[in-house]
Coordinates of C-alpha atoms in Angstrom, one line a residue:
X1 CA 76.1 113.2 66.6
X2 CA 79.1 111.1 68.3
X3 CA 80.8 110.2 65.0
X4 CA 80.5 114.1 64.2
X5 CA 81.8 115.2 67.5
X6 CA 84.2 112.4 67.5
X7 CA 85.7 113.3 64.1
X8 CA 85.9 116.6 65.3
X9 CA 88.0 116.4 68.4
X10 CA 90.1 113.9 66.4
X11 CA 90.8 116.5 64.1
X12 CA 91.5 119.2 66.9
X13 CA 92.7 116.9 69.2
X14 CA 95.9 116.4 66.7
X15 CA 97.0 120.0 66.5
X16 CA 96.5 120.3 70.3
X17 CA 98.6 118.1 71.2
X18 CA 101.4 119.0 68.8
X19 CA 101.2 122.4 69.4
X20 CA 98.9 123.6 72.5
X21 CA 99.9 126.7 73.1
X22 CA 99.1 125.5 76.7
X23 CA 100.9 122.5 76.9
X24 CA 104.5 122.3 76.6
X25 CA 106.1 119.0 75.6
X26 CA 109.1 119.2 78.7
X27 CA 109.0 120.5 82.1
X28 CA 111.8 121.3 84.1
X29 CA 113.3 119.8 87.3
X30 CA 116.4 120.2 89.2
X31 CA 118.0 117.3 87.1
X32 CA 116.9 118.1 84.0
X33 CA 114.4 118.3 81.5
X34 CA 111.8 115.5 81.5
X35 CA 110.8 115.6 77.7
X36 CA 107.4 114.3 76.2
X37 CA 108.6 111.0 74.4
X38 CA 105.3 110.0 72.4
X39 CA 102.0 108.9 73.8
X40 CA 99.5 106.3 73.6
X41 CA 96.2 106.2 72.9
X42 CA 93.0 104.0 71.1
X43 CA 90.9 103.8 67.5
X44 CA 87.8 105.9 68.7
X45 CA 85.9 103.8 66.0
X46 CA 86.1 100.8 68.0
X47 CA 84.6 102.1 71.1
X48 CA 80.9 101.2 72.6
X49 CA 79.2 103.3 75.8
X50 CA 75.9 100.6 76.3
X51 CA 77.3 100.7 80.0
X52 CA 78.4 104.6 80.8
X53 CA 81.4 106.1 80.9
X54 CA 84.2 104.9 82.9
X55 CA 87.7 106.4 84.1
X56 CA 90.6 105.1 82.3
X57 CA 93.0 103.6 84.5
X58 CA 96.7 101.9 83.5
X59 CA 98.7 99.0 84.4
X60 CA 102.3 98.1 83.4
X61 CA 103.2 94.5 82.1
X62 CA 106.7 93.1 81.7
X63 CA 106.2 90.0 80.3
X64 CA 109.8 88.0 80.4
X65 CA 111.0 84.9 78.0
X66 CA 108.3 82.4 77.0
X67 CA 108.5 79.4 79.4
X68 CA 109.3 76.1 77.7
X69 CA 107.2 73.7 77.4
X70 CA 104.1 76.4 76.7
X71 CA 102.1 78.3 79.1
X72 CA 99.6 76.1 80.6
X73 CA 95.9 77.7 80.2
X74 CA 92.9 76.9 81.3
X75 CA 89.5 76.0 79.0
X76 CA 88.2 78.9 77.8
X77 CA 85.1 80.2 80.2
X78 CA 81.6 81.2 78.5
X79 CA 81.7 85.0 79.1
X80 CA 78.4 86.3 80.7
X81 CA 78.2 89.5 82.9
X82 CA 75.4 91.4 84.3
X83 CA 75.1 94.9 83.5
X84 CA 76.0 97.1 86.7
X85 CA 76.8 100.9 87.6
X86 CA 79.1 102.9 86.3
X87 CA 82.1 103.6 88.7
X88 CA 85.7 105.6 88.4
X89 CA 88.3 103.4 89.1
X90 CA 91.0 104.6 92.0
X91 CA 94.5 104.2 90.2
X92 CA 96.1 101.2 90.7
X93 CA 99.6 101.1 89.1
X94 CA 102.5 99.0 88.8
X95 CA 105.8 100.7 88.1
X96 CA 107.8 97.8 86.6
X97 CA 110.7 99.3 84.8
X98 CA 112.7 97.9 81.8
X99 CA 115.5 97.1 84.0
X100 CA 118.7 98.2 82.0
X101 CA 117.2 97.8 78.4
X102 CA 116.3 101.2 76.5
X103 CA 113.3 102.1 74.6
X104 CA 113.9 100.9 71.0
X105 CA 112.8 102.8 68.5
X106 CA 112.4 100.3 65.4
X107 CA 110.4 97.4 66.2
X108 CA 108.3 96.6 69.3
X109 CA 108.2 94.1 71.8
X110 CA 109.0 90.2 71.6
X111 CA 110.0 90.2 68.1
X112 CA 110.0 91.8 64.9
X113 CA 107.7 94.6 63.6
X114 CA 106.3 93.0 61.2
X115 CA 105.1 90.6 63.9
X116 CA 103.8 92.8 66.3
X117 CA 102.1 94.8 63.0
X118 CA 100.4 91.6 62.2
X119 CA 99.0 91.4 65.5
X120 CA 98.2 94.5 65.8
X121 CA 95.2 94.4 62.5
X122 CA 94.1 91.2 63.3
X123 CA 93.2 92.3 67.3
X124 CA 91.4 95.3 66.1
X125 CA 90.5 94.2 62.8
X126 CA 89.0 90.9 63.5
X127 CA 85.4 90.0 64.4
X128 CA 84.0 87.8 67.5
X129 CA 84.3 84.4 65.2
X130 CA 88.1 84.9 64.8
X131 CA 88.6 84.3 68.8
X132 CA 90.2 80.7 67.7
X133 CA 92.9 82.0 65.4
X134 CA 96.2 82.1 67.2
X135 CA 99.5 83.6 66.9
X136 CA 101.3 80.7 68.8
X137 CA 105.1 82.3 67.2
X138 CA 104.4 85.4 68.8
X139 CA 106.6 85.0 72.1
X140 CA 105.3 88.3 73.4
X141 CA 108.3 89.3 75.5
X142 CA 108.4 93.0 76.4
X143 CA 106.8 95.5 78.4
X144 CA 103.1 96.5 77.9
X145 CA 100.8 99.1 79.0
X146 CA 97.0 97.6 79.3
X147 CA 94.3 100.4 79.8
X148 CA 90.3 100.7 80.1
X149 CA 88.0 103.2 78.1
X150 CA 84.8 102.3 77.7
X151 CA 84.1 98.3 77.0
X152 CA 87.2 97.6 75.6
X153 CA 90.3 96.4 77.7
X154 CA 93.4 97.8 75.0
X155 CA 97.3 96.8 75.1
X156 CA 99.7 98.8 74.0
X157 CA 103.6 98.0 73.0
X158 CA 105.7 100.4 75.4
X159 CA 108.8 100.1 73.4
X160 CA 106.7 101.2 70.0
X161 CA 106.1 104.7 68.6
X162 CA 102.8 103.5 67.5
X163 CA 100.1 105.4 68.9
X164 CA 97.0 102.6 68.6
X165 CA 97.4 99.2 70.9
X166 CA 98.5 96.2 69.4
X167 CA 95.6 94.5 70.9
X168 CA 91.6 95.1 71.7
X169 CA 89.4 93.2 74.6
X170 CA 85.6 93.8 74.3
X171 CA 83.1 93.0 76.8
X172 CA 79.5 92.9 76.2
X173 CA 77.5 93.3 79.2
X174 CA 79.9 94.9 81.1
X175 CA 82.7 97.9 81.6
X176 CA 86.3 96.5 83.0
X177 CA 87.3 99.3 85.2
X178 CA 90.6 98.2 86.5
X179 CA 93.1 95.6 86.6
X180 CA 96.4 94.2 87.7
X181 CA 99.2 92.5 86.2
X182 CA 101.7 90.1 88.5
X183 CA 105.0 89.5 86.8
X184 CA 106.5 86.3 88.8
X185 CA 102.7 84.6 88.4
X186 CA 104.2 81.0 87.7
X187 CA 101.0 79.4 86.0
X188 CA 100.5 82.3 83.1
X189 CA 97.9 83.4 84.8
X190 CA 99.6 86.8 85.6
X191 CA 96.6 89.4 84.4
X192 CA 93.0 90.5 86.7
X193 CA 90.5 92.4 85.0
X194 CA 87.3 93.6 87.4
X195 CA 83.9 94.9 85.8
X196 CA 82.0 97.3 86.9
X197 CA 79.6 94.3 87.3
X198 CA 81.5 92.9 90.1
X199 CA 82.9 89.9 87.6
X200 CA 86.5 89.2 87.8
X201 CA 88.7 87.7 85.4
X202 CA 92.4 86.3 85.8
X203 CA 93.9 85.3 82.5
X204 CA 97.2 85.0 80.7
X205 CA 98.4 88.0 78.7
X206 CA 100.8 86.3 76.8
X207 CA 97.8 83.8 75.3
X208 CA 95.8 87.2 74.6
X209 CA 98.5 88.4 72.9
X210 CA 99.0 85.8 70.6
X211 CA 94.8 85.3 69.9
X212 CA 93.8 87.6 67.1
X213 CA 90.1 87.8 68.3
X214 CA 88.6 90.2 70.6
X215 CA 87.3 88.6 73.6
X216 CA 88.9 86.9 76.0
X217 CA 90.6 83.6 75.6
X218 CA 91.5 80.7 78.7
X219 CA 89.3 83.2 81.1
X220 CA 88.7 82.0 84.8
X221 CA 85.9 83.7 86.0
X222 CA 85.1 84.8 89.1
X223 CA 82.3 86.0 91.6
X224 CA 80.1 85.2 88.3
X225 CA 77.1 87.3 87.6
X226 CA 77.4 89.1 91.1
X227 CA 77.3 85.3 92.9
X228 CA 79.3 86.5 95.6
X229 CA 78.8 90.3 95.5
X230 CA 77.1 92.5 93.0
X231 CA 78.3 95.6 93.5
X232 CA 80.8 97.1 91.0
X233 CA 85.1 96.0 91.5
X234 CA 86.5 98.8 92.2
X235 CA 90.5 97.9 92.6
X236 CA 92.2 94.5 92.0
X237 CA 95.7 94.0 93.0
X238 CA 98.3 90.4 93.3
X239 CA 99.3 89.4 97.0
X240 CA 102.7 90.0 96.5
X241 CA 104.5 86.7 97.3
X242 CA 101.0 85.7 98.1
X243 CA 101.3 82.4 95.1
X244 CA 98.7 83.1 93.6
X245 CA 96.3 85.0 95.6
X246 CA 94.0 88.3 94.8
X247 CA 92.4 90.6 96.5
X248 CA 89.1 92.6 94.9
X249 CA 87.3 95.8 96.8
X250 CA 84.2 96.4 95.9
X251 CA 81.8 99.5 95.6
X252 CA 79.8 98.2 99.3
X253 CA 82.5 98.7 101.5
X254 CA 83.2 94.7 101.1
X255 CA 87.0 92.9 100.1
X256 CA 87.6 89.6 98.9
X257 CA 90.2 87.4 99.3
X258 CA 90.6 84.6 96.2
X259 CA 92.9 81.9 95.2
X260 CA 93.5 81.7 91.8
X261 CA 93.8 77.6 92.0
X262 CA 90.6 77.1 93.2
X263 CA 87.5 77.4 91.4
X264 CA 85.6 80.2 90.8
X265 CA 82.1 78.9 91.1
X266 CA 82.3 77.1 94.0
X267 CA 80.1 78.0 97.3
X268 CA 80.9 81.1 99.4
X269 CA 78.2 82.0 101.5
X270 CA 79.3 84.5 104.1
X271 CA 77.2 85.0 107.7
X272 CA 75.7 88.9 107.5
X273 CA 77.6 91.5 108.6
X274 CA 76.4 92.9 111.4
X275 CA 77.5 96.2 112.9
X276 CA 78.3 98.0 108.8
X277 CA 80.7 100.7 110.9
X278 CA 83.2 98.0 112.1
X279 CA 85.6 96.2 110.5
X280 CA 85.0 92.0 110.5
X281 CA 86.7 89.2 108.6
X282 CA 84.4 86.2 107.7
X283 CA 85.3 83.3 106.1
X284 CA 83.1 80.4 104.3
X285 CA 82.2 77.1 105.6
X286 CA 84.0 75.1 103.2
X287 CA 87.9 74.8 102.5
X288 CA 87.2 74.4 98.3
X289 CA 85.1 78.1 98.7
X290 CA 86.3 80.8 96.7
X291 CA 86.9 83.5 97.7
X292 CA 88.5 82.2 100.8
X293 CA 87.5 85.2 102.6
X294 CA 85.5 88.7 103.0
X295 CA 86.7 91.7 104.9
X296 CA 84.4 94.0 105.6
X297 CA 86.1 97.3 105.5
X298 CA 84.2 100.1 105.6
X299 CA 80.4 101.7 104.9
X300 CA 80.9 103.1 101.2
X301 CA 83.0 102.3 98.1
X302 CA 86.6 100.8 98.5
X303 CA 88.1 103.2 96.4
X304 CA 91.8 101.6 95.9
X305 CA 94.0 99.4 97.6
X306 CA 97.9 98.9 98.1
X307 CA 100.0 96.0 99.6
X308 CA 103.5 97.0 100.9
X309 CA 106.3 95.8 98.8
X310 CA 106.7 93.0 101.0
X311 CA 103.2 91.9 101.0
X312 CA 103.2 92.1 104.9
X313 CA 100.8 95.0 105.1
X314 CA 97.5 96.7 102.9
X315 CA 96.5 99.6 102.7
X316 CA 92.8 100.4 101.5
X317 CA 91.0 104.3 101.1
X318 CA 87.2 104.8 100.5
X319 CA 84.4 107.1 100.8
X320 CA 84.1 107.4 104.0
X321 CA 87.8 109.3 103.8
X322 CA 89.5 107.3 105.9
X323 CA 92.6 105.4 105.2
X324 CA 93.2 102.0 106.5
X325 CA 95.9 99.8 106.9
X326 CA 95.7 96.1 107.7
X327 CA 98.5 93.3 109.1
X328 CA 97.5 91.0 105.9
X329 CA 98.8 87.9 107.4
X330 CA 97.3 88.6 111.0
X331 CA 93.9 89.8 109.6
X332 CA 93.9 93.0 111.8
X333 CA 93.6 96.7 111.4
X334 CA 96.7 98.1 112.3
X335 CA 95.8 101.8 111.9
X336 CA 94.3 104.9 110.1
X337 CA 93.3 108.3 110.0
X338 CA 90.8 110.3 108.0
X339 CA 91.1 112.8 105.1
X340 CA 90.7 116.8 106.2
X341 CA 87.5 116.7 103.6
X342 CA 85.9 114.1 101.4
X343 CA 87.0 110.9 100.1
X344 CA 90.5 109.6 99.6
X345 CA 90.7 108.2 96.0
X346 CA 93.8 106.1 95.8
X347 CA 97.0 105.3 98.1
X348 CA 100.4 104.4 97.4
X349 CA 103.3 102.9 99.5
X350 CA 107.3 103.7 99.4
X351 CA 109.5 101.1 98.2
X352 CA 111.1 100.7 102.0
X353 CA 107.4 100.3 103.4
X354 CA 107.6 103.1 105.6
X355 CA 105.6 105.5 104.1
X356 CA 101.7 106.1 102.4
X357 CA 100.7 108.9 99.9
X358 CA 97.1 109.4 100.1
X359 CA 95.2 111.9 97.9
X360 CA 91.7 112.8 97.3
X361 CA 88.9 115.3 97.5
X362 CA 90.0 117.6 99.5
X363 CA 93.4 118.7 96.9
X364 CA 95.7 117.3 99.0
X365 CA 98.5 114.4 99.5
X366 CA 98.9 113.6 102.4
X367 CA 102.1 110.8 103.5
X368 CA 101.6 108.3 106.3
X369 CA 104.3 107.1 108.2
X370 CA 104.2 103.2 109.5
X371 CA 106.7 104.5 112.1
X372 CA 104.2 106.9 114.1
X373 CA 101.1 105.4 112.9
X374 CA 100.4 109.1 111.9
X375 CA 100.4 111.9 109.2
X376 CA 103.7 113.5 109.2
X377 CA 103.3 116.0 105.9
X378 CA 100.8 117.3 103.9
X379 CA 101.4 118.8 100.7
X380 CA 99.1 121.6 98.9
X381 CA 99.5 122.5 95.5
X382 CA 96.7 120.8 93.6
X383 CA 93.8 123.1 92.3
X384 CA 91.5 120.1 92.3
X385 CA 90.8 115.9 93.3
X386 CA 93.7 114.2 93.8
X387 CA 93.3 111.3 91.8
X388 CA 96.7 109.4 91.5
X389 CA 99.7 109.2 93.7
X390 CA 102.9 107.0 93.3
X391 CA 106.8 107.0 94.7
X392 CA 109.6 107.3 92.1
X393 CA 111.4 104.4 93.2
X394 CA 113.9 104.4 90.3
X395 CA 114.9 108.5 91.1
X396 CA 117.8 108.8 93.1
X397 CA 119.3 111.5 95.1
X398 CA 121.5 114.2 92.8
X399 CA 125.7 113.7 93.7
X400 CA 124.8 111.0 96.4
X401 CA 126.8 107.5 96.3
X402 CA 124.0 105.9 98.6
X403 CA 126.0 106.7 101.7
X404 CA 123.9 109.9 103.2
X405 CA 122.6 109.3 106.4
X406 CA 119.1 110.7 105.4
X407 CA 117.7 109.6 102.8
X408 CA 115.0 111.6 100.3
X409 CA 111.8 110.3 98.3
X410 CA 110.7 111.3 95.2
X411 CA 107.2 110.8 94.4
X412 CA 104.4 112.3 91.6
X413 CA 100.6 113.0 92.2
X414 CA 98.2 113.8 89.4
X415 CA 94.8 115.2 89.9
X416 CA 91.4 116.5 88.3
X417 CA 93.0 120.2 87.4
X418 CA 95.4 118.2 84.6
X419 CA 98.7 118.5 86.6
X420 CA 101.5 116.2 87.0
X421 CA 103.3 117.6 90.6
X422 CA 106.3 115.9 92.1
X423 CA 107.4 116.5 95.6
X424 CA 110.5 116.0 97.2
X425 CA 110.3 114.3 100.9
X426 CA 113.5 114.5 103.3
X427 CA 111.9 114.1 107.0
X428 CA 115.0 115.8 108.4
X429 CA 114.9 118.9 106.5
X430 CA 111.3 119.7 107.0
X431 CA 110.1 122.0 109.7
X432 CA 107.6 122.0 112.0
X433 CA 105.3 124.4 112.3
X434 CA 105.1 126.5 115.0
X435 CA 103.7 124.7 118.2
X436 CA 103.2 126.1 121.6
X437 CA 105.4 124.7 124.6
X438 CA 104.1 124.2 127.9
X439 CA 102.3 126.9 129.4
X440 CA 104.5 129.6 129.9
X441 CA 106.3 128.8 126.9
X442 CA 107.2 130.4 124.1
X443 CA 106.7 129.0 120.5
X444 CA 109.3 127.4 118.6
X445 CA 110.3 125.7 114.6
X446 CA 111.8 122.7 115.2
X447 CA 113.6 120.0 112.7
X448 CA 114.7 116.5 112.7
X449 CA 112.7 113.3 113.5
X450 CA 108.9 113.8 113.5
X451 CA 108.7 111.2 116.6
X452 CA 109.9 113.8 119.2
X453 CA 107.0 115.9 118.2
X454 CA 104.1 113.7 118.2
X455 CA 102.4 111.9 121.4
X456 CA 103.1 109.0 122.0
X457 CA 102.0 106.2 118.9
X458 CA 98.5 105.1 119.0
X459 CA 97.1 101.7 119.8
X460 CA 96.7 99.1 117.6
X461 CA 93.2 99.7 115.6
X462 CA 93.1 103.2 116.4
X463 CA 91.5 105.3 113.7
X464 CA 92.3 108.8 114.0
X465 CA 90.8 112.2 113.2
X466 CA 92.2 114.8 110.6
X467 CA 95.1 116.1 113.0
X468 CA 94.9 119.9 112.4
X469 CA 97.2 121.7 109.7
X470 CA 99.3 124.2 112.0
X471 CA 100.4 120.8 114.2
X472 CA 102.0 119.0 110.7
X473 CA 105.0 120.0 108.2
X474 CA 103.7 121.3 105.0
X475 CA 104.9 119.9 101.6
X476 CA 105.6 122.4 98.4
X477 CA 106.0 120.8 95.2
X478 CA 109.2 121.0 93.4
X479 CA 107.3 120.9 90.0
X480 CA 103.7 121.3 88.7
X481 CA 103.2 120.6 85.0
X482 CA 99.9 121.1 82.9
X483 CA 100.0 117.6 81.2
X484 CA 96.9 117.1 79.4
X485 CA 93.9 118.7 78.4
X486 CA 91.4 116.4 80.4
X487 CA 91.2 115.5 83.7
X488 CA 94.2 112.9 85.2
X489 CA 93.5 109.6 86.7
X490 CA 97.3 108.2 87.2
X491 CA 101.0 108.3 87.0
X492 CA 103.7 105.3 86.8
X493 CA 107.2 105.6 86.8
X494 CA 109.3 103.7 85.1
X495 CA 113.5 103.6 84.8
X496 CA 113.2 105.4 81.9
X497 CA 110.6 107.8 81.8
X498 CA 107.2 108.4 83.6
X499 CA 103.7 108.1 82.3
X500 CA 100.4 109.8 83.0
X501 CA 97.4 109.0 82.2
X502 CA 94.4 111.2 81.5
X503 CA 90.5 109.5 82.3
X504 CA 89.7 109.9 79.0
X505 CA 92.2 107.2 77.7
X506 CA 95.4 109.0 76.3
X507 CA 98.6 108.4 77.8
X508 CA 102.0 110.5 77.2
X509 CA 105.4 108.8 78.1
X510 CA 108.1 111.4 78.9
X511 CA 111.6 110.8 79.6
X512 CA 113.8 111.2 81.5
X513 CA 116.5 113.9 81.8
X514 CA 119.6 111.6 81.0
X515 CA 117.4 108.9 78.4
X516 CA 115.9 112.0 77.1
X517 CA 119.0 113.7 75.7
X518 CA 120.7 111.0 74.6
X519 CA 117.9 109.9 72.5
X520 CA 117.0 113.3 71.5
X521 CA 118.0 113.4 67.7
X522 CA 115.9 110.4 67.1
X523 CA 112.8 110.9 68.5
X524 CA 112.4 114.5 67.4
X525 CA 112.7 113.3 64.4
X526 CA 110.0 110.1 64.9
X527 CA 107.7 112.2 66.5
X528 CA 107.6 114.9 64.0
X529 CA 107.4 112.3 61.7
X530 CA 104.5 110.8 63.3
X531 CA 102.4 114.1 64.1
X532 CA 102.6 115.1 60.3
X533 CA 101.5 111.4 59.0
X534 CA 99.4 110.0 61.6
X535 CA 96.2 112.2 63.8
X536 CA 96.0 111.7 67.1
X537 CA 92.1 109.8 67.4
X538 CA 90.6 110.6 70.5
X539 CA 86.7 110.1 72.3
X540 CA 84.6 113.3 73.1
X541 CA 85.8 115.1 75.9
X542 CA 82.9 114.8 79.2
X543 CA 82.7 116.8 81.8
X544 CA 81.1 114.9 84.3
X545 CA 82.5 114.8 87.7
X546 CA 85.2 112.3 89.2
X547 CA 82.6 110.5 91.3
X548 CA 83.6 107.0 93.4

């Protein structure tokens, strides 16, 4: 029955996507036309559901030159994990752009095609007893996009037209359900992958690249079999500037701090929590214990967290709806406020630190300032869960030399009802709704700086209630595109183009106004190219709802 269903949304899923009547392949925006490049996606073949379903979730990788003398690694780890629940992953997305290099369209990453070809049918090709065959020429420069579906980690070549990944990661008693990748990581450990068994993994993508196998090679393993905690990762994410350090939430409300340099099986027994509703930082008896420490955040899943660019402040969002923002360094909940209804799914912070998106189940994003320690717009257009939410930090305001004394955000939020929306935020432009004066007042609009409007900024630690709609500026969305046919579960941007990704495990790259014309001529014809020869495989389309 699932190779029969499977070969028939393959089939389907081929025409649809080159030419749905309901999905267009550009959308427009005030700049331009962003155009739909080519997508990504994974063999169908190779998939295994022993564990459930899980959301798909993506993670950018810029790998940079091979260090000299090779990447140090360490001994490969016996790989055991304990079967756990099934969870849906909160986006967590790193939007590392090319810098000023454009996507090729002959050969992939780190070398010649024929290379990356080669590794390519030996990762997917290969069985379990090939895990000690290595491509040690393989320098593996380039930017990569790793996703989950299923029991499979998969990495795909950014700069190829190739639809399948390059690369395949099974795991056998367990689903990874999201990951992060830390480009300045200095001992090639740059890549976290957590299972939905509460196992983590750090490891170095370049070595995984170059091994033709499919499981993982120079693992270190972490919170092993559930030791620590055995409730399912739910978001993973680098300490920026943090040498080394991690930080994994977890399904029971519970956050871990870990050093990569220490051992993973050492001793970390933490005193119970007692009072479940109130945050509390432990930490273990003995300096060698990893994790080094365990915040207790929240009653519920962790649902994603966020570190500000400069690693000073995190932000986390969970089932209980509340977002929370935490002084890392200081240990101390800084402030917060809840959703209007239902979980907050997943969190992302400006480039400049002084804003939050938040999105979730009740169809809206919401931004955060740091400023006023409160909401400060809401934006509506979303005809279901908001599942992802990121800042366009390479987009840049049209005929402005950098000079204007206000300056405007761009960001993108993707949700259950298939749409890509981006907003456009400029905090002097938008108006306040109407508010009554003192009594005997009349009501007035207002503009400029939100902080004349609010009361005075909360405490420290303050968690807030949903302030009520009438009292805060409402967003529209500049553009809302129907990308995909399944649900969404994330966005990046990158310099060139942004990419969303559906939970089912395809993901479409479109370009940019300005790349996307001047490469125009050539990928028309590549893409038609490729639609003709080469169906697009996909997995059976599920219903099920977008549960954390």
């Amino acid at each position: 029955m699932i190779n029969t269903a499977n070969g028939m949304i393959s089939q389907s899923s081929s025409s649809a996507n080159a030419q749905s009547p309901g999905l267009k392949t550009y959308f427009k925006t005030p700049e331009g036309r962003y155009k739909l490049h080519y997508e990504k996606t994974y063999p169908s073949g190779l998939l295994h559901y022993a564990h459930g379903k899980t959301v798909t979730q993506a993670t950018l990788a810029h790998l940079k030159e091979k260090p000299a003398p090779s990447t140090p690694t360490a001994p490969p780890s016996s790989f055991s994990a304990s079967s756990g629940v099934v969870r849906s992953a909160a986006a967590k997305l790193l939007g590392t752009g090319n810098g000023s290099r454009t996507l090729g369209f002959g050969g992939g990453n780190g070398g010649s095609k024929s290379i990356s070809g080669s590794s390519r049918i030996g990762s997917l090709g290969a069985s379990s007893s090939s895990t000690s065959m290595t491509n040690t020429n393989f320098d593996g420069k380039g930017t990569y996009i790793i996703f989950n579906v299923g029991d499979a980690i998969f990495i795909s070549d950014l700069n190829s037209q190739d639809k399948d990944p390059i690369k395949s990661i099974h795991f056998s008693n367990s689903n990874p359900v999201c990951h992060a990748f830390d480009q300045d990581a200095k001992d090639g450990h740059d890549l976290l992958i957590g299972l939905n068994s509460g196992d983590v993994y750090s490891v170095s993508l370049r070595q995984q690249l170059q091994d033709i196998g499919k499981k993982l090679v120079g693992a270190h393993h972490y919170n092993k079999d559930g030791s620590v905690n055995n409730s399912r990762c739910t978001s993973v994410t680098w300490v920026p500037g943090g040498e080394g350090a991690f930080v994994v939430g977890h399904a029971d409300g519970n956050l871990y701090v870990y050093e990569k340099s220490k051992d993973g099986a050492g001793d970390s027994s933490f005193p119970v929590i007692k009072d479940q509703t109130q945050f509390s930082v432990a930490h273990p008896r003995y300096s060698k214990s990893n994790p080094i420490a365990r915040w207790h955040i929240c009653q519920g899943s962790i649902n994603s967290i966020a570190f500000s660019t400069d690693g000073a402040y995190l932000a986390t969002v969970g089932r209980d709806g509340y977002l929370r923002v935490f002084d890392y360094s200081k240990e101390q909940l800084i402030c917060g406020g809840k959703s209007y209804y239902g979980a907050l799914l997943c969190c992302a912070w400006s480039m400049d630190g002084k804003y939050i998106l938040t999105g979730g189940e009740d169809d809206l994003v919401q931004v955060w300032s740091m400023e006023d320690r409160k909401v400060v717009a809401w934006g509506e257009g979303h005809n279901s869960w908001v599942s992802g939410v990121a800042f366009d930090s390479y987009w840049s305001q049209p005929n402005s030399d950098g000079t204007a004394e206000t300056v405007m955000y761009r960001f993108g939020s993707v949700g259950q009802d298939t749409r890509l929306l981006l907003w456009d935020l400029e905090m002097d432009e938008i108006v306040v709704p109407l508010r009554r004066g003192p009594l005997g007042g009349s009501p007035t609009f207002s503009t400029g700086s939100q902080s004349a409007h609010w009361d005075n900024v909360c405490p420290v630690g303050t968690l807030q209630p949903a302030p009520s709609m009438r009292d805060v500026p409402k967003l529209s969305p500049l553009v809302a595109h129907r990308v995909h046919t399944e649900p969404l579960s994330g966005l990046i941007f990158t310099q060139e183009s942004v990419l969303t990704v559906c939970r089912e495990g395809h993901i479409k790259i479109w370009m940019r106004p300005g790349v996307a014309e001047s490469q125009s001529s050539s990928s028309e014809t590549v893409l038609s190219t490729s639609s003709k020869d080469k169906p697009l495989l996909s997995s059976k389309v599920v219903t099920s709802s977008y549960r954390q």
